[in-house]
């Protein structure tokens, strides 16, 4: 009897320690979604949403930063439990549990002397375009590259900010990247870069969960939490605060012919 009681106690302690384990949350430095803030440490729409999930789960959460490829690796191996933001794709949906939070766009940015000449994809001919690589942003630009018969040059960069800075310094004619992130950088740095109207592709950003650590049953529970945040207006409030658009419905991007 004593032996059984001791074994039961050990199992209880083990289960308690698993449940008490801090959830590791990871994201790239990608304002306004998730970013370093000089006053409060970490900020952003993803950060605020995950904080509420941690409260629902009654879990202590540790927040970390990593480049997107690194944080995907962390989710795959179980080194991290939650990642945000992450663009949706079929392979990623196979590897992670994903729930879409925001919708946005990829767009081109350049100095006015370059952007005012661009009315369609054919006007990209001969230009250099900087883009974050490797990333979904680069894959989007490659689709446009193929569509234009590879008429422009893709210049890979380690961050979207490098692309924007080089466009500002005229190393590249244009930078291609997330519109919300680029506009926030332009505003903060008082850059003269401007968006090329209409060109680009839609994108959905999700919160991703490690299948290594979070099973289907727990993910369904988390989705119920997110549903509550949506219904009570919290998600919309957070999105509005960071000038983002909450996702309702999303269809995968297609490059359409600008001159049918």
PDB file of N, CA and C in Angstrom, residues 15 37 41-42 63 83 127 194 217 221:
ATOM      1  N   UNK A  15       3.391  14.838 -13.355  1.00  0.00           N
ATOM      2  CA  UNK A  15       2.384  15.513 -14.164  1.00  0.00           C
ATOM      3  C   UNK A  15       2.293  16.985 -13.829  1.00  0.00           C
ATOM      4  N   UNK A  37      10.960  46.538 -27.426  1.00  0.00           N
ATOM      5  CA  UNK A  37      10.487  47.869 -27.082  1.00  0.00           C
ATOM      6  C   UNK A  37      11.406  48.425 -26.009  1.00  0.00           C
ATOM      7  N   UNK A  41      10.371  46.278 -22.931  1.00  0.00           N
ATOM      8  CA  UNK A  41      11.060  45.028 -23.233  1.00  0.00           C
ATOM      9  C   UNK A  41      10.560  44.378 -24.502  1.00  0.00           C
ATOM     10  N   UNK A  42       9.328  43.867 -24.481  1.00  0.00           N
ATOM     11  CA  UNK A  42       8.716  43.237 -25.660  1.00  0.00           C
ATOM     12  C   UNK A  42       7.333  43.837 -25.849  1.00  0.00           C
ATOM     13  N   UNK A  63       9.277  34.617 -23.188  1.00  0.00           N
ATOM     14  CA  UNK A  63       9.264  35.186 -24.530  1.00  0.00           C
ATOM     15  C   UNK A  63      10.685  35.341 -25.058  1.00  0.00           C
ATOM     16  N   UNK A  83       4.864  30.140 -31.645  1.00  0.00           N
ATOM     17  CA  UNK A  83       5.589  31.083 -32.492  1.00  0.00           C
ATOM     18  C   UNK A  83       4.628  32.025 -33.185  1.00  0.00           C
ATOM     19  N   UNK A 127      15.193  46.208 -62.954  1.00  0.00           N
ATOM     20  CA  UNK A 127      15.395  46.752 -61.611  1.00  0.00           C
ATOM     21  C   UNK A 127      15.973  45.711 -60.652  1.00  0.00           C
ATOM     22  N   UNK A 194       8.413  55.227 -50.499  1.00  0.00           N
ATOM     23  CA  UNK A 194       6.977  55.215 -50.734  1.00  0.00           C
ATOM     24  C   UNK A 194       6.546  53.854 -51.291  1.00  0.00           C
ATOM     25  N   UNK A 217      -5.874  17.852 -29.009  1.00  0.00           N
ATOM     26  CA  UNK A 217      -6.890  18.181 -28.009  1.00  0.00           C
ATOM     27  C   UNK A 217      -6.590  19.533 -27.352  1.00  0.00           C
ATOM     28  N   UNK A 221      -8.535  23.331 -27.599  1.00  0.00           N
ATOM     29  CA  UNK A 221      -8.851  24.140 -26.419  1.00  0.00           C
ATOM     30  C   UNK A 221      -8.333  25.571 -26.616  1.00  0.00           C
TER      31      UNK A 221
END
